[in-house]
Amino acid sequence: MMDYKFYSTDQIGHPFNYNILSGILPQSRVLEDVKDAYDYEGAIIVIDSNIHKTILPTEIFNFRKENSKQTRLLVDYAYETGLPEEMYDRKIKEIVSRGIDIKDVLFVFNRSAFANWMEKHINNIMFIDLFAVSAAVRHAIGKMPVSEVLVKDRPRKINLLVGKIDKPSRSLVLQSFYTSNLKDSTTFSVLGMPNGDANFSTEFLQFLKDNQGPLDGALTFQQGDGVSSQGWSDNTSIYDNSSVSVICETHETNDSLFITEKTYRPILNRHPFVARASFPLLTYLRAIGFKTFNTLIDESYESSEISSNQTDRLVSAAGELLEQTQTQADQVQAIVDHNYETLIKFAQSELSLLNQRIFDLLK
């Protein structure tokens, strides 16, 4: 097989984003200069990360075809979850209308995106857990150090980094911790304010204003709906200085299993955690080889619908786990060490699958 490189422009003019496919690839293989894309004698794989519209350098495809240079297309939607079949069909029609043969196209979806209709397109589709790979890649290239502080040596604190709080479940979690006896043992960090504040006290809203983050130094950027963050930090202070992480995953609905950096950051930092997700996150993690803390605490909160009762049970579980980090530190350490090693192996496996499909695309 001839040598190959990728051509991508989705990092130009923006802070580098590890949460898209071009961010996890070896950067020595990624071309950004359009002249290089025309001139490169090996194979070129063009990356299109615009699933809702098609912005393709058709001139590059045509030029390279006229000069018998191998060119392929990789459509990246691994950073999101779910796609209706009609949107996939429309994307295919747009690609084909540009003169690109469908056999030269590979769609990369997040593992959460699988739907039955995809089976008939499986030759053009693959799945990857992008955020697991992103965590491992950032760690491997030295962009994200990992906490080396042992469980037994960490302060008796909970970290509650929830990002944007314009989602009902996150506001509920924050309020439950704020009103609990764990308030003074919890480090709060939020972005923005809730949508509508009729159900919240003036004191609580002021507390949120006083605890704007991100405390971990993660890069933030402005979006149409307010300040957001990529979720990756270049330091370990929040994990060095707390014993338990509270994960508030991204999606509010239970129609998909979408795991992001919110879950993988604590795992990579060997940090015990409880999780608020709209799907059975803990069950899934155990199914793919990770361990949760069900031998030490009651994790039945996961089976409850989003409600104040569920978040109260989440707070209770966080308190239990905090105690276990003091009284059963060795057991907790064994679990977090196992999870770190499992994440690295899982990410390596995902990258191997991606590499194999790329090699197949170039045959």
Coordinates of N, CA, C and O in Angstrom, one line a residue, residues 45-134:
I45 N -6.5 11.4 2.0 CA -7.8 11.2 2.6 C -8.4 12.5 3.0 O -7.8 13.1 4.0
V46 N -9.4 13.0 2.4 CA -9.9 14.3 2.7 C -10.9 14.1 3.9 O -11.8 13.2 3.8
I47 N -10.8 14.9 4.9 CA -11.8 14.8 6.0 C -12.8 15.9 5.9 O -12.5 17.1 5.8
D48 N -14.1 15.5 6.0 CA -15.2 16.4 6.0 C -16.0 16.2 7.3 O -16.6 15.1 7.5
S49 N -15.9 17.2 8.2 CA -16.6 17.0 9.5 C -17.9 17.8 9.5 O -18.4 18.2 10.6
N50 N -18.4 18.2 8.4 CA -19.7 18.9 8.3 C -20.8 18.0 7.9 O -21.1 17.9 6.7
I51 N -21.4 17.3 8.8 CA -22.4 16.3 8.5 C -23.7 17.0 7.9 O -24.4 16.4 7.1
H52 N -24.0 18.2 8.4 CA -25.3 18.8 8.0 C -25.2 19.5 6.7 O -26.2 19.9 6.1
K53 N -24.0 19.7 6.2 CA -23.8 20.3 4.9 C -22.5 19.8 4.3 O -21.7 19.3 5.0
T54 N -22.4 19.9 3.0 CA -21.2 19.3 2.3 C -20.3 20.4 1.8 O -20.7 21.1 0.9
I55 N -19.2 20.6 2.4 CA -18.2 21.6 2.0 C -16.9 20.8 1.5 O -16.1 20.5 2.4
L56 N -16.9 20.4 0.3 CA -15.8 19.6 -0.2 C -14.9 20.4 -1.2 O -15.4 21.1 -2.0
P57 N -13.6 20.1 -1.1 CA -12.7 20.7 -2.1 C -12.8 19.9 -3.4 O -11.8 19.2 -3.8
T58 N -13.9 20.1 -4.2 CA -14.1 19.3 -5.4 C -12.9 19.5 -6.4 O -12.6 18.5 -7.1
E59 N -12.3 20.7 -6.4 CA -11.3 20.9 -7.4 C -10.1 20.0 -7.1 O -9.4 19.5 -8.0
I60 N -9.8 19.7 -5.8 CA -8.7 18.8 -5.4 C -9.0 17.4 -5.9 O -8.2 16.7 -6.5
F61 N -10.3 16.9 -5.7 CA -10.6 15.6 -6.2 C -10.5 15.5 -7.7 O -9.9 14.5 -8.2
N62 N -10.9 16.5 -8.4 CA -10.9 16.5 -9.9 C -9.5 16.5 -10.4 O -9.1 15.8 -11.3
F63 N -8.6 17.4 -9.8 CA -7.2 17.5 -10.2 C -6.5 16.2 -9.9 O -5.8 15.7 -10.8
R64 N -6.7 15.7 -8.8 CA -6.0 14.4 -8.4 C -6.4 13.3 -9.3 O -5.6 12.4 -9.7
K65 N -7.7 13.2 -9.6 CA -8.3 12.2 -10.5 C -7.7 12.3 -11.9 O -7.2 11.3 -12.5
E66 N -7.6 13.5 -12.4 CA -7.0 13.7 -13.7 C -5.5 13.3 -13.8 O -5.0 12.9 -14.8
N67 N -4.9 13.4 -12.6 CA -3.4 13.1 -12.6 C -3.2 11.7 -11.9 O -2.1 11.4 -11.5
S68 N -4.2 10.9 -11.9 CA -4.1 9.5 -11.4 C -3.5 9.4 -10.0 O -2.7 8.5 -9.7
K69 N -4.0 10.4 -9.1 CA -3.5 10.3 -7.7 C -4.7 9.9 -6.8 O -5.8 10.4 -6.9
Q70 N -4.4 8.9 -6.0 CA -5.5 8.3 -5.2 C -6.0 9.3 -4.2 O -5.3 9.9 -3.4
T71 N -7.4 9.4 -4.1 CA -8.0 10.4 -3.2 C -9.3 9.7 -2.6 O -10.1 9.1 -3.4
R72 N -9.4 9.8 -1.3 CA -10.6 9.2 -0.7 C -11.2 10.3 0.2 O -10.7 11.3 0.5
L73 N -12.4 10.0 0.7 CA -13.2 10.9 1.6 C -13.6 10.2 2.9 O -14.1 9.1 2.9
L74 N -13.3 10.9 4.0 CA -13.6 10.4 5.3 C -14.6 11.4 5.9 O -14.2 12.6 6.1
V75 N -15.8 11.0 6.2 CA -16.8 11.9 6.8 C -16.9 11.7 8.3 O -17.2 10.6 8.7
D76 N -16.5 12.7 9.1 CA -16.4 12.6 10.5 C -17.7 13.0 11.2 O -18.0 14.2 11.2
Y77 N -18.3 12.1 11.8 CA -19.4 12.5 12.7 C -19.3 11.7 14.1 O -20.3 11.5 14.8
A78 N -18.0 11.4 14.4 CA -17.8 10.7 15.6 C -17.9 11.6 16.9 O -18.0 11.0 18.0
Y79 N -18.0 12.9 16.7 CA -18.1 13.8 17.8 C -19.5 14.0 18.3 O -19.8 14.8 19.2
E80 N -20.5 13.4 17.6 CA -21.9 13.5 17.9 C -22.5 12.2 18.0 O -21.9 11.2 17.7
T81 N -23.8 12.1 18.3 CA -24.5 10.9 18.4 C -25.8 10.9 17.5 O -26.5 11.9 17.5
G82 N -26.1 9.8 16.9 CA -27.4 9.7 16.2 C -27.5 10.5 14.9 O -27.0 11.6 14.8
L83 N -28.1 9.9 13.9 CA -28.3 10.5 12.6 C -29.5 9.8 11.9 O -29.4 8.6 11.7
P84 N -30.5 10.6 11.5 CA -31.6 10.0 10.8 C -31.1 9.5 9.5 O -30.2 10.0 8.8
E85 N -31.8 8.4 9.0 CA -31.4 7.8 7.7 C -31.5 8.8 6.6 O -30.7 8.8 5.7
E86 N -32.5 9.7 6.6 CA -32.7 10.6 5.5 C -31.6 11.6 5.4 O -31.2 12.1 4.3
M87 N -31.0 11.9 6.6 CA -29.8 12.9 6.5 C -28.6 12.2 5.9 O -27.8 12.8 5.2
Y88 N -28.4 10.9 6.3 CA -27.3 10.1 5.7 C -27.5 10.0 4.2 O -26.6 10.3 3.4
D89 N -28.7 9.7 3.7 CA -29.0 9.6 2.3 C -28.8 10.9 1.6 O -28.2 10.9 0.5
R90 N -29.2 12.0 2.2 CA -28.9 13.3 1.6 C -27.5 13.6 1.5 O -27.0 14.2 0.5
K91 N -26.7 13.3 2.5 CA -25.3 13.5 2.5 C -24.6 12.7 1.3 O -23.8 13.2 0.6
I92 N -25.0 11.4 1.2 CA -24.5 10.6 0.1 C -24.8 11.2 -1.2 O -23.9 11.2 -2.1
K93 N -26.0 11.7 -1.4 CA -26.4 12.2 -2.7 C -25.5 13.5 -3.0 O -25.1 13.7 -4.2
E94 N -25.3 14.3 -2.0 CA -24.4 15.5 -2.2 C -23.0 15.1 -2.6 O -22.4 15.7 -3.5
I95 N -22.5 14.0 -2.0 CA -21.1 13.6 -2.3 C -21.0 13.0 -3.7 O -20.1 13.4 -4.4
V96 N -22.0 12.2 -4.0 CA -22.0 11.6 -5.4 C -22.2 12.6 -6.4 O -21.6 12.6 -7.5
S97 N -23.0 13.7 -6.1 CA -23.2 14.8 -7.1 C -21.9 15.5 -7.4 O -21.8 16.2 -8.4
R98 N -20.9 15.4 -6.5 CA -19.6 16.0 -6.7 C -18.6 15.1 -7.5 O -17.4 15.5 -7.7
G99 N -19.1 14.0 -8.0 CA -18.3 13.1 -8.8 C -17.5 12.2 -8.0 O -16.5 11.6 -8.5
I100 N -17.8 12.0 -6.7 CA -17.0 11.1 -5.9 C -17.7 9.7 -5.8 O -18.9 9.7 -5.5
D101 N -17.0 8.7 -6.1 CA -17.5 7.3 -6.0 C -17.8 6.9 -4.6 O -16.9 7.1 -3.7
I102 N -19.0 6.4 -4.3 CA -19.4 6.0 -2.9 C -18.4 5.0 -2.3 O -18.2 4.9 -1.1
K103 N -17.8 4.1 -3.2 CA -16.9 3.1 -2.6 C -15.6 3.8 -2.1 O -14.8 3.1 -1.3
D104 N -15.4 5.1 -2.4 CA -14.2 5.8 -1.9 C -14.5 6.6 -0.7 O -13.8 7.5 -0.3
V105 N -15.7 6.3 0.0 CA -16.1 7.2 1.1 C -16.3 6.3 2.4 O -16.8 5.2 2.3
L106 N -15.8 6.8 3.5 CA -16.0 6.1 4.8 C -16.6 7.1 5.8 O -16.0 8.2 6.0
F107 N -17.8 6.8 6.4 CA -18.4 7.6 7.4 C -17.9 7.0 8.8 O -17.9 5.8 9.0
V108 N -17.4 7.9 9.7 CA -17.0 7.5 11.0 C -18.0 8.1 12.0 O -18.1 9.3 12.2
F109 N -18.7 7.2 12.7 CA -19.7 7.6 13.6 C -19.3 7.3 15.1 O -18.4 6.4 15.2
N110 N -19.8 8.0 16.0 CA -19.6 7.6 17.4 C -20.3 6.2 17.7 O -21.4 5.9 17.0
R111 N -19.8 5.5 18.6 CA -20.4 4.2 18.9 C -21.9 4.3 19.3 O -22.7 3.4 19.1
S112 N -22.3 5.4 19.9 CA -23.6 5.6 20.3 C -24.6 5.8 19.1 O -25.8 5.8 19.3
A113 N -24.1 6.0 17.9 CA -24.9 6.4 16.8 C -25.6 5.2 16.1 O -26.4 5.4 15.2
F114 N -25.2 3.9 16.5 CA -25.7 2.8 15.8 C -27.2 2.8 15.7 O -27.9 3.0 16.7
A115 N -27.7 2.5 14.5 CA -29.2 2.3 14.3 C -29.3 1.2 13.2 O -28.4 0.9 12.4
N116 N -30.5 0.5 13.3 CA -30.6 -0.7 12.4 C -30.5 -0.3 10.9 O -30.0 -1.2 10.2
W117 N -30.9 0.9 10.5 CA -30.8 1.2 9.1 C -29.4 1.2 8.6 O -29.1 1.1 7.4
M118 N -28.4 1.4 9.5 CA -27.0 1.4 9.1 C -26.4 0.1 8.6 O -25.4 0.1 7.9
E119 N -27.1 -1.0 9.0 CA -26.6 -2.3 8.6 C -26.4 -2.4 7.1 O -25.4 -3.0 6.6
K120 N -27.3 -1.9 6.3 CA -27.2 -2.0 4.9 C -26.2 -1.1 4.3 O -25.8 -1.2 3.1
H121 N -25.6 -0.2 5.1 CA -24.5 0.7 4.6 C -23.2 0.3 5.3 O -22.3 1.2 5.2
I122 N -23.1 -0.8 5.9 CA -21.9 -1.1 6.7 C -20.6 -1.0 6.0 O -19.6 -0.8 6.6
N123 N -20.6 -1.2 4.7 CA -19.3 -1.1 3.9 C -18.8 0.3 3.9 O -17.6 0.5 3.7
N124 N -19.7 1.3 4.2 CA -19.3 2.7 4.2 C -19.3 3.3 5.6 O -19.1 4.5 5.7
I125 N -19.5 2.5 6.6 CA -19.7 3.0 7.9 C -18.8 2.3 8.9 O -18.7 1.1 8.9
M126 N -18.2 3.0 9.9 CA -17.6 2.4 11.0 C -17.9 3.2 12.3 O -18.4 4.3 12.2
F127 N -17.6 2.6 13.4 CA -17.9 3.3 14.7 C -16.7 3.3 15.6 O -15.9 2.4 15.6
I128 N -16.6 4.4 16.3 CA -15.4 4.6 17.2 C -15.9 5.4 18.4 O -16.7 6.3 18.4
D129 N -15.3 5.1 19.6 CA -15.5 5.9 20.8 C -14.5 7.0 20.8 O -13.4 6.9 21.3
L130 N -14.8 8.1 20.1 CA -13.9 9.2 19.9 C -13.3 9.8 21.2 O -12.1 10.1 21.3
F131 N -14.2 9.9 22.2 CA -13.7 10.6 23.4 C -12.8 9.7 24.2 O -11.9 10.3 24.9
A132 N -12.9 8.4 24.2 CA -11.9 7.5 24.8 C -10.6 7.7 24.1 O -9.5 7.8 24.8
V133 N -10.6 7.7 22.8 CA -9.4 7.8 22.0 C -8.7 9.2 22.3 O -7.5 9.3 22.5
S134 N -9.6 10.2 22.3 CA -9.1 11.6 22.5 C -8.3 11.7 23.9 O -7.3 12.3 24.0

